[in-house]
Amino acid sequence: MMNQKVRELLNDQINKELYSAYIYLDFSNYFEERGLDGFANWYFIQAQEERDHAMLFYRYLLNNNEKVELKAIEKPSYALTSDLDVLKHGLEHEMLVTSLINNIYAEAYNDKDFRTMQFLDWFVKEQGEEETNANDLITKYELFASDAKGLYMLNSELKARVYSAPSLVL
C-alpha cells in the first residue's frame, strides 16, 4: 500500500500536468494570433506532452491499485504581453514542475517507496530536458528575433517539430 502523502502528491501531479497542458494551449493560441505558426506548433506539442504525462501518473496510480482523484483544472491567470514574456513564462513553469516532481521524489524517498522513485526517475530526466529546451528557446529568440529573417527562420525551425509520445512502460 502506498503512503497517503505520496498518493496525494501523485494525484495532485495529474492535475498539475493537465494545467500545464492548458498553459501551453494558451501559449499556442497566443502565437497563432500573432501569425507565428511555428511557435504555436511548438507549444501545441508541449500541451500534448503534458497531457500524456498526466496519463502516465494516472496509469501509475491505477497499476498500483490506488485511487485516482481528479480535480478541477485551474484557468491560466497571467497576462501575456510579448513573445519573450510567453517564453519566459514557459521556463518559469517548467521550473515549477521540476520542483513538484522533486517534492514527490523526496516524499517517496523518505517512505522508501522505491517503485515510485523508479517511476519518477524518467520525469526527473524529462524535466531537465524541458528546462533546457525552454531556456534554449529564450536564448534563440533573444539572438534572432529582432531581425525579421531570423524570426522567420526560428519560426520555421519550430514548425518542423513533431510529436513523439513517451515510451515509458509502466
PDB file of N, CA and C in Angstrom, residues 73-140:
ATOM      1  N   ILE A  73      -9.361  21.755 -13.078  1.00  0.00           N
ATOM      2  CA  ILE A  73      -8.149  22.325 -13.658  1.00  0.00           C
ATOM      3  C   ILE A  73      -8.303  23.841 -13.671  1.00  0.00           C
ATOM      4  N   GLU A  74      -7.357  24.492 -13.048  1.00  0.00           N
ATOM      5  CA  GLU A  74      -7.378  25.944 -12.929  1.00  0.00           C
ATOM      6  C   GLU A  74      -7.190  26.605 -14.294  1.00  0.00           C
ATOM      7  N   LYS A  75      -7.849  27.718 -14.488  1.00  0.00           N
ATOM      8  CA  LYS A  75      -7.663  28.511 -15.700  1.00  0.00           C
ATOM      9  C   LYS A  75      -6.352  29.286 -15.571  1.00  0.00           C
ATOM     10  N   PRO A  76      -5.530  29.329 -16.634  1.00  0.00           N
ATOM     11  CA  PRO A  76      -4.311  30.139 -16.567  1.00  0.00           C
ATOM     12  C   PRO A  76      -4.645  31.591 -16.224  1.00  0.00           C
ATOM     13  N   SER A  77      -3.838  32.188 -15.343  1.00  0.00           N
ATOM     14  CA  SER A  77      -4.166  33.530 -14.845  1.00  0.00           C
ATOM     15  C   SER A  77      -2.961  34.464 -14.943  1.00  0.00           C
ATOM     16  N   TYR A  78      -2.571  34.783 -16.135  1.00  0.00           N
ATOM     17  CA  TYR A  78      -1.455  35.699 -16.350  1.00  0.00           C
ATOM     18  C   TYR A  78      -1.765  36.513 -17.595  1.00  0.00           C
ATOM     19  N   ALA A  79      -1.061  37.595 -17.733  1.00  0.00           N
ATOM     20  CA  ALA A  79      -1.209  38.427 -18.923  1.00  0.00           C
ATOM     21  C   ALA A  79       0.011  38.186 -19.811  1.00  0.00           C
ATOM     22  N   LEU A  80      -0.229  37.803 -21.046  1.00  0.00           N
ATOM     23  CA  LEU A  80       0.854  37.601 -21.999  1.00  0.00           C
ATOM     24  C   LEU A  80       1.054  38.911 -22.750  1.00  0.00           C
ATOM     25  N   THR A  81       2.192  39.555 -22.506  1.00  0.00           N
ATOM     26  CA  THR A  81       2.406  40.893 -23.039  1.00  0.00           C
ATOM     27  C   THR A  81       3.350  40.948 -24.236  1.00  0.00           C
ATOM     28  N   SER A  82       4.143  39.888 -24.422  1.00  0.00           N
ATOM     29  CA  SER A  82       5.082  39.864 -25.545  1.00  0.00           C
ATOM     30  C   SER A  82       5.494  38.424 -25.819  1.00  0.00           C
ATOM     31  N   ASP A  83       6.088  38.213 -26.975  1.00  0.00           N
ATOM     32  CA  ASP A  83       6.563  36.874 -27.321  1.00  0.00           C
ATOM     33  C   ASP A  83       7.570  36.383 -26.279  1.00  0.00           C
ATOM     34  N   LEU A  84       8.509  37.234 -25.932  1.00  0.00           N
ATOM     35  CA  LEU A  84       9.533  36.857 -24.961  1.00  0.00           C
ATOM     36  C   LEU A  84       8.912  36.578 -23.592  1.00  0.00           C
ATOM     37  N   ASP A  85       7.893  37.314 -23.237  1.00  0.00           N
ATOM     38  CA  ASP A  85       7.177  37.102 -21.981  1.00  0.00           C
ATOM     39  C   ASP A  85       6.589  35.682 -21.942  1.00  0.00           C
ATOM     40  N   VAL A  86       6.015  35.246 -23.046  1.00  0.00           N
ATOM     41  CA  VAL A  86       5.456  33.895 -23.134  1.00  0.00           C
ATOM     42  C   VAL A  86       6.560  32.868 -22.909  1.00  0.00           C
ATOM     43  N   LEU A  87       7.680  33.045 -23.592  1.00  0.00           N
ATOM     44  CA  LEU A  87       8.786  32.093 -23.469  1.00  0.00           C
ATOM     45  C   LEU A  87       9.317  32.038 -22.037  1.00  0.00           C
ATOM     46  N   LYS A  88       9.400  33.183 -21.396  1.00  0.00           N
ATOM     47  CA  LYS A  88       9.882  33.220 -20.005  1.00  0.00           C
ATOM     48  C   LYS A  88       8.880  32.580 -19.050  1.00  0.00           C
ATOM     49  N   HIS A  89       7.587  32.779 -19.305  1.00  0.00           N
ATOM     50  CA  HIS A  89       6.563  32.087 -18.506  1.00  0.00           C
ATOM     51  C   HIS A  89       6.727  30.569 -18.656  1.00  0.00           C
ATOM     52  N   GLY A  90       7.044  30.128 -19.865  1.00  0.00           N
ATOM     53  CA  GLY A  90       7.248  28.698 -20.097  1.00  0.00           C
ATOM     54  C   GLY A  90       8.391  28.143 -19.272  1.00  0.00           C
ATOM     55  N   LEU A  91       9.514  28.846 -19.243  1.00  0.00           N
ATOM     56  CA  LEU A  91      10.649  28.396 -18.438  1.00  0.00           C
ATOM     57  C   LEU A  91      10.301  28.393 -16.952  1.00  0.00           C
ATOM     58  N   GLU A  92       9.676  29.452 -16.480  1.00  0.00           N
ATOM     59  CA  GLU A  92       9.274  29.515 -15.069  1.00  0.00           C
ATOM     60  C   GLU A  92       8.350  28.357 -14.713  1.00  0.00           C
ATOM     61  N   HIS A  93       7.444  28.042 -15.621  1.00  0.00           N
ATOM     62  CA  HIS A  93       6.508  26.950 -15.345  1.00  0.00           C
ATOM     63  C   HIS A  93       7.246  25.607 -15.288  1.00  0.00           C
ATOM     64  N   GLU A  94       8.178  25.393 -16.205  1.00  0.00           N
ATOM     65  CA  GLU A  94       8.934  24.134 -16.171  1.00  0.00           C
ATOM     66  C   GLU A  94       9.739  24.012 -14.883  1.00  0.00           C
ATOM     67  N   MET A  95      10.261  25.119 -14.400  1.00  0.00           N
ATOM     68  CA  MET A  95      11.000  25.088 -13.136  1.00  0.00           C
ATOM     69  C   MET A  95      10.061  24.740 -11.976  1.00  0.00           C
ATOM     70  N   LEU A  96       8.833  25.237 -12.026  1.00  0.00           N
ATOM     71  CA  LEU A  96       7.837  24.876 -11.012  1.00  0.00           C
ATOM     72  C   LEU A  96       7.534  23.378 -11.072  1.00  0.00           C
ATOM     73  N   VAL A  97       7.321  22.855 -12.267  1.00  0.00           N
ATOM     74  CA  VAL A  97       7.022  21.424 -12.415  1.00  0.00           C
ATOM     75  C   VAL A  97       8.191  20.588 -11.894  1.00  0.00           C
ATOM     76  N   THR A  98       9.411  21.013 -12.172  1.00  0.00           N
ATOM     77  CA  THR A  98      10.583  20.307 -11.649  1.00  0.00           C
ATOM     78  C   THR A  98      10.532  20.248 -10.125  1.00  0.00           C
ATOM     79  N   SER A  99      10.180  21.357  -9.496  1.00  0.00           N
ATOM     80  CA  SER A  99      10.110  21.366  -8.029  1.00  0.00           C
ATOM     81  C   SER A  99       9.014  20.431  -7.521  1.00  0.00           C
ATOM     82  N   LEU A 100       7.904  20.353  -8.250  1.00  0.00           N
ATOM     83  CA  LEU A 100       6.818  19.445  -7.848  1.00  0.00           C
ATOM     84  C   LEU A 100       7.264  17.982  -7.947  1.00  0.00           C
ATOM     85  N   ILE A 101       7.935  17.634  -9.037  1.00  0.00           N
ATOM     86  CA  ILE A 101       8.457  16.267  -9.207  1.00  0.00           C
ATOM     87  C   ILE A 101       9.458  15.958  -8.098  1.00  0.00           C
ATOM     88  N   ASN A 102      10.341  16.914  -7.824  1.00  0.00           N
ATOM     89  CA  ASN A 102      11.332  16.712  -6.760  1.00  0.00           C
ATOM     90  C   ASN A 102      10.667  16.504  -5.403  1.00  0.00           C
ATOM     91  N   ASN A 103       9.576  17.214  -5.144  1.00  0.00           N
ATOM     92  CA  ASN A 103       8.861  17.039  -3.876  1.00  0.00           C
ATOM     93  C   ASN A 103       8.255  15.645  -3.758  1.00  0.00           C
ATOM     94  N   ILE A 104       7.696  15.152  -4.851  1.00  0.00           N
ATOM     95  CA  ILE A 104       7.141  13.789  -4.824  1.00  0.00           C
ATOM     96  C   ILE A 104       8.264  12.788  -4.593  1.00  0.00           C
ATOM     97  N   TYR A 105       9.367  12.987  -5.296  1.00  0.00           N
ATOM     98  CA  TYR A 105      10.512  12.085  -5.172  1.00  0.00           C
ATOM     99  C   TYR A 105      11.027  12.073  -3.730  1.00  0.00           C
ATOM    100  N   ALA A 106      11.138  13.243  -3.136  1.00  0.00           N
ATOM    101  CA  ALA A 106      11.627  13.333  -1.757  1.00  0.00           C
ATOM    102  C   ALA A 106      10.695  12.595  -0.786  1.00  0.00           C
ATOM    103  N   GLU A 107       9.401  12.749  -0.989  1.00  0.00           N
ATOM    104  CA  GLU A 107       8.440  12.056  -0.125  1.00  0.00           C
ATOM    105  C   GLU A 107       8.534  10.543  -0.316  1.00  0.00           C
ATOM    106  N   ALA A 108       8.672  10.105  -1.565  1.00  0.00           N
ATOM    107  CA  ALA A 108       8.828   8.667  -1.835  1.00  0.00           C
ATOM    108  C   ALA A 108      10.128   8.148  -1.226  1.00  0.00           C
ATOM    109  N   TYR A 109      11.181   8.931  -1.316  1.00  0.00           N
ATOM    110  CA  TYR A 109      12.467   8.556  -0.734  1.00  0.00           C
ATOM    111  C   TYR A 109      12.340   8.397   0.779  1.00  0.00           C
ATOM    112  N   ASN A 110      11.693   9.367   1.421  1.00  0.00           N
ATOM    113  CA  ASN A 110      11.514   9.307   2.878  1.00  0.00           C
ATOM    114  C   ASN A 110      10.732   8.077   3.306  1.00  0.00           C
ATOM    115  N   ASP A 111       9.816   7.636   2.448  1.00  0.00           N
ATOM    116  CA  ASP A 111       8.998   6.467   2.754  1.00  0.00           C
ATOM    117  C   ASP A 111       9.630   5.165   2.237  1.00  0.00           C
ATOM    118  N   LYS A 112      10.800   5.271   1.611  1.00  0.00           N
ATOM    119  CA  LYS A 112      11.486   4.121   0.997  1.00  0.00           C
ATOM    120  C   LYS A 112      10.575   3.437  -0.029  1.00  0.00           C
ATOM    121  N   ASP A 113       9.856   4.256  -0.777  1.00  0.00           N
ATOM    122  CA  ASP A 113       8.964   3.784  -1.849  1.00  0.00           C
ATOM    123  C   ASP A 113       9.779   3.728  -3.141  1.00  0.00           C
ATOM    124  N   PHE A 114      10.556   2.667  -3.269  1.00  0.00           N
ATOM    125  CA  PHE A 114      11.491   2.543  -4.383  1.00  0.00           C
ATOM    126  C   PHE A 114      10.783   2.423  -5.732  1.00  0.00           C
ATOM    127  N   ARG A 115       9.627   1.835  -5.749  1.00  0.00           N
ATOM    128  CA  ARG A 115       8.869   1.712  -7.001  1.00  0.00           C
ATOM    129  C   ARG A 115       8.494   3.097  -7.535  1.00  0.00           C
ATOM    130  N   THR A 116       7.988   3.952  -6.653  1.00  0.00           N
ATOM    131  CA  THR A 116       7.625   5.305  -7.083  1.00  0.00           C
ATOM    132  C   THR A 116       8.867   6.097  -7.461  1.00  0.00           C
ATOM    133  N   MET A 117       9.948   5.930  -6.727  1.00  0.00           N
ATOM    134  CA  MET A 117      11.185   6.622  -7.075  1.00  0.00           C
ATOM    135  C   MET A 117      11.645   6.216  -8.474  1.00  0.00           C
ATOM    136  N   GLN A 118      11.581   4.923  -8.772  1.00  0.00           N
ATOM    137  CA  GLN A 118      11.981   4.450 -10.091  1.00  0.00           C
ATOM    138  C   GLN A 118      11.058   5.022 -11.172  1.00  0.00           C
ATOM    139  N   PHE A 119       9.775   5.056 -10.905  1.00  0.00           N
ATOM    140  CA  PHE A 119       8.815   5.652 -11.835  1.00  0.00           C
ATOM    141  C   PHE A 119       9.163   7.121 -12.097  1.00  0.00           C
ATOM    142  N   LEU A 120       9.515   7.842 -11.032  1.00  0.00           N
ATOM    143  CA  LEU A 120       9.798   9.269 -11.151  1.00  0.00           C
ATOM    144  C   LEU A 120      11.139   9.574 -11.809  1.00  0.00           C
ATOM    145  N   ASP A 121      12.043   8.602 -11.850  1.00  0.00           N
ATOM    146  CA  ASP A 121      13.353   8.831 -12.476  1.00  0.00           C
ATOM    147  C   ASP A 121      13.208   9.383 -13.893  1.00  0.00           C
ATOM    148  N   TRP A 122      12.266   8.853 -14.663  1.00  0.00           N
ATOM    149  CA  TRP A 122      12.057   9.322 -16.036  1.00  0.00           C
ATOM    150  C   TRP A 122      11.634  10.786 -16.040  1.00  0.00           C
ATOM    151  N   PHE A 123      10.769  11.164 -15.101  1.00  0.00           N
ATOM    152  CA  PHE A 123      10.285  12.538 -15.034  1.00  0.00           C
ATOM    153  C   PHE A 123      11.393  13.503 -14.600  1.00  0.00           C
ATOM    154  N   VAL A 124      12.274  13.060 -13.716  1.00  0.00           N
ATOM    155  CA  VAL A 124      13.402  13.890 -13.303  1.00  0.00           C
ATOM    156  C   VAL A 124      14.253  14.222 -14.526  1.00  0.00           C
ATOM    157  N   LYS A 125      14.559  13.212 -15.320  1.00  0.00           N
ATOM    158  CA  LYS A 125      15.342  13.421 -16.549  1.00  0.00           C
ATOM    159  C   LYS A 125      14.569  14.296 -17.531  1.00  0.00           C
ATOM    160  N   GLU A 126      13.305  14.017 -17.706  1.00  0.00           N
ATOM    161  CA  GLU A 126      12.451  14.776 -18.629  1.00  0.00           C
ATOM    162  C   GLU A 126      12.423  16.254 -18.247  1.00  0.00           C
ATOM    163  N   GLN A 127      12.327  16.552 -16.965  1.00  0.00           N
ATOM    164  CA  GLN A 127      12.278  17.944 -16.535  1.00  0.00           C
ATOM    165  C   GLN A 127      13.589  18.665 -16.823  1.00  0.00           C
ATOM    166  N   GLY A 128      14.697  17.969 -16.714  1.00  0.00           N
ATOM    167  CA  GLY A 128      15.972  18.574 -17.092  1.00  0.00           C
ATOM    168  C   GLY A 128      15.960  18.971 -18.563  1.00  0.00           C
ATOM    169  N   GLU A 129      15.423  18.087 -19.399  1.00  0.00           N
ATOM    170  CA  GLU A 129      15.314  18.370 -20.831  1.00  0.00           C
ATOM    171  C   GLU A 129      14.350  19.514 -21.092  1.00  0.00           C
ATOM    172  N   GLU A 130      13.222  19.532 -20.369  1.00  0.00           N
ATOM    173  CA  GLU A 130      12.222  20.587 -20.569  1.00  0.00           C
ATOM    174  C   GLU A 130      12.788  21.958 -20.215  1.00  0.00           C
ATOM    175  N   GLU A 131      13.509  22.048 -19.104  1.00  0.00           N
ATOM    176  CA  GLU A 131      14.101  23.327 -18.724  1.00  0.00           C
ATOM    177  C   GLU A 131      15.154  23.769 -19.738  1.00  0.00           C
ATOM    178  N   THR A 132      15.973  22.828 -20.208  1.00  0.00           N
ATOM    179  CA  THR A 132      16.975  23.153 -21.220  1.00  0.00           C
ATOM    180  C   THR A 132      16.321  23.653 -22.502  1.00  0.00           C
ATOM    181  N   ASN A 133      15.277  22.959 -22.956  1.00  0.00           N
ATOM    182  CA  ASN A 133      14.573  23.375 -24.176  1.00  0.00           C
ATOM    183  C   ASN A 133      13.969  24.767 -24.025  1.00  0.00           C
ATOM    184  N   ALA A 134      13.345  25.035 -22.886  1.00  0.00           N
ATOM    185  CA  ALA A 134      12.726  26.339 -22.660  1.00  0.00           C
ATOM    186  C   ALA A 134      13.789  27.433 -22.619  1.00  0.00           C
ATOM    187  N   ASN A 135      14.893  27.152 -21.964  1.00  0.00           N
ATOM    188  CA  ASN A 135      15.978  28.126 -21.880  1.00  0.00           C
ATOM    189  C   ASN A 135      16.604  28.367 -23.253  1.00  0.00           C
ATOM    190  N   ASP A 136      16.801  27.298 -24.020  1.00  0.00           N
ATOM    191  CA  ASP A 136      17.360  27.426 -25.370  1.00  0.00           C
ATOM    192  C   ASP A 136      16.446  28.252 -26.262  1.00  0.00           C
ATOM    193  N   LEU A 137      15.147  28.083 -26.120  1.00  0.00           N
ATOM    194  CA  LEU A 137      14.190  28.835 -26.928  1.00  0.00           C
ATOM    195  C   LEU A 137      14.291  30.339 -26.606  1.00  0.00           C
ATOM    196  N   ILE A 138      14.444  30.663 -25.341  1.00  0.00           N
ATOM    197  CA  ILE A 138      14.627  32.067 -24.947  1.00  0.00           C
ATOM    198  C   ILE A 138      15.912  32.615 -25.556  1.00  0.00           C
ATOM    199  N   THR A 139      16.991  31.861 -25.448  1.00  0.00           N
ATOM    200  CA  THR A 139      18.277  32.299 -25.995  1.00  0.00           C
ATOM    201  C   THR A 139      18.187  32.540 -27.494  1.00  0.00           C
ATOM    202  N   LYS A 140      17.593  31.595 -28.225  1.00  0.00           N
ATOM    203  CA  LYS A 140      17.454  31.748 -29.676  1.00  0.00           C
ATOM    204  C   LYS A 140      16.586  32.953 -30.020  1.00  0.00           C
TER     205      LYS A 140
END
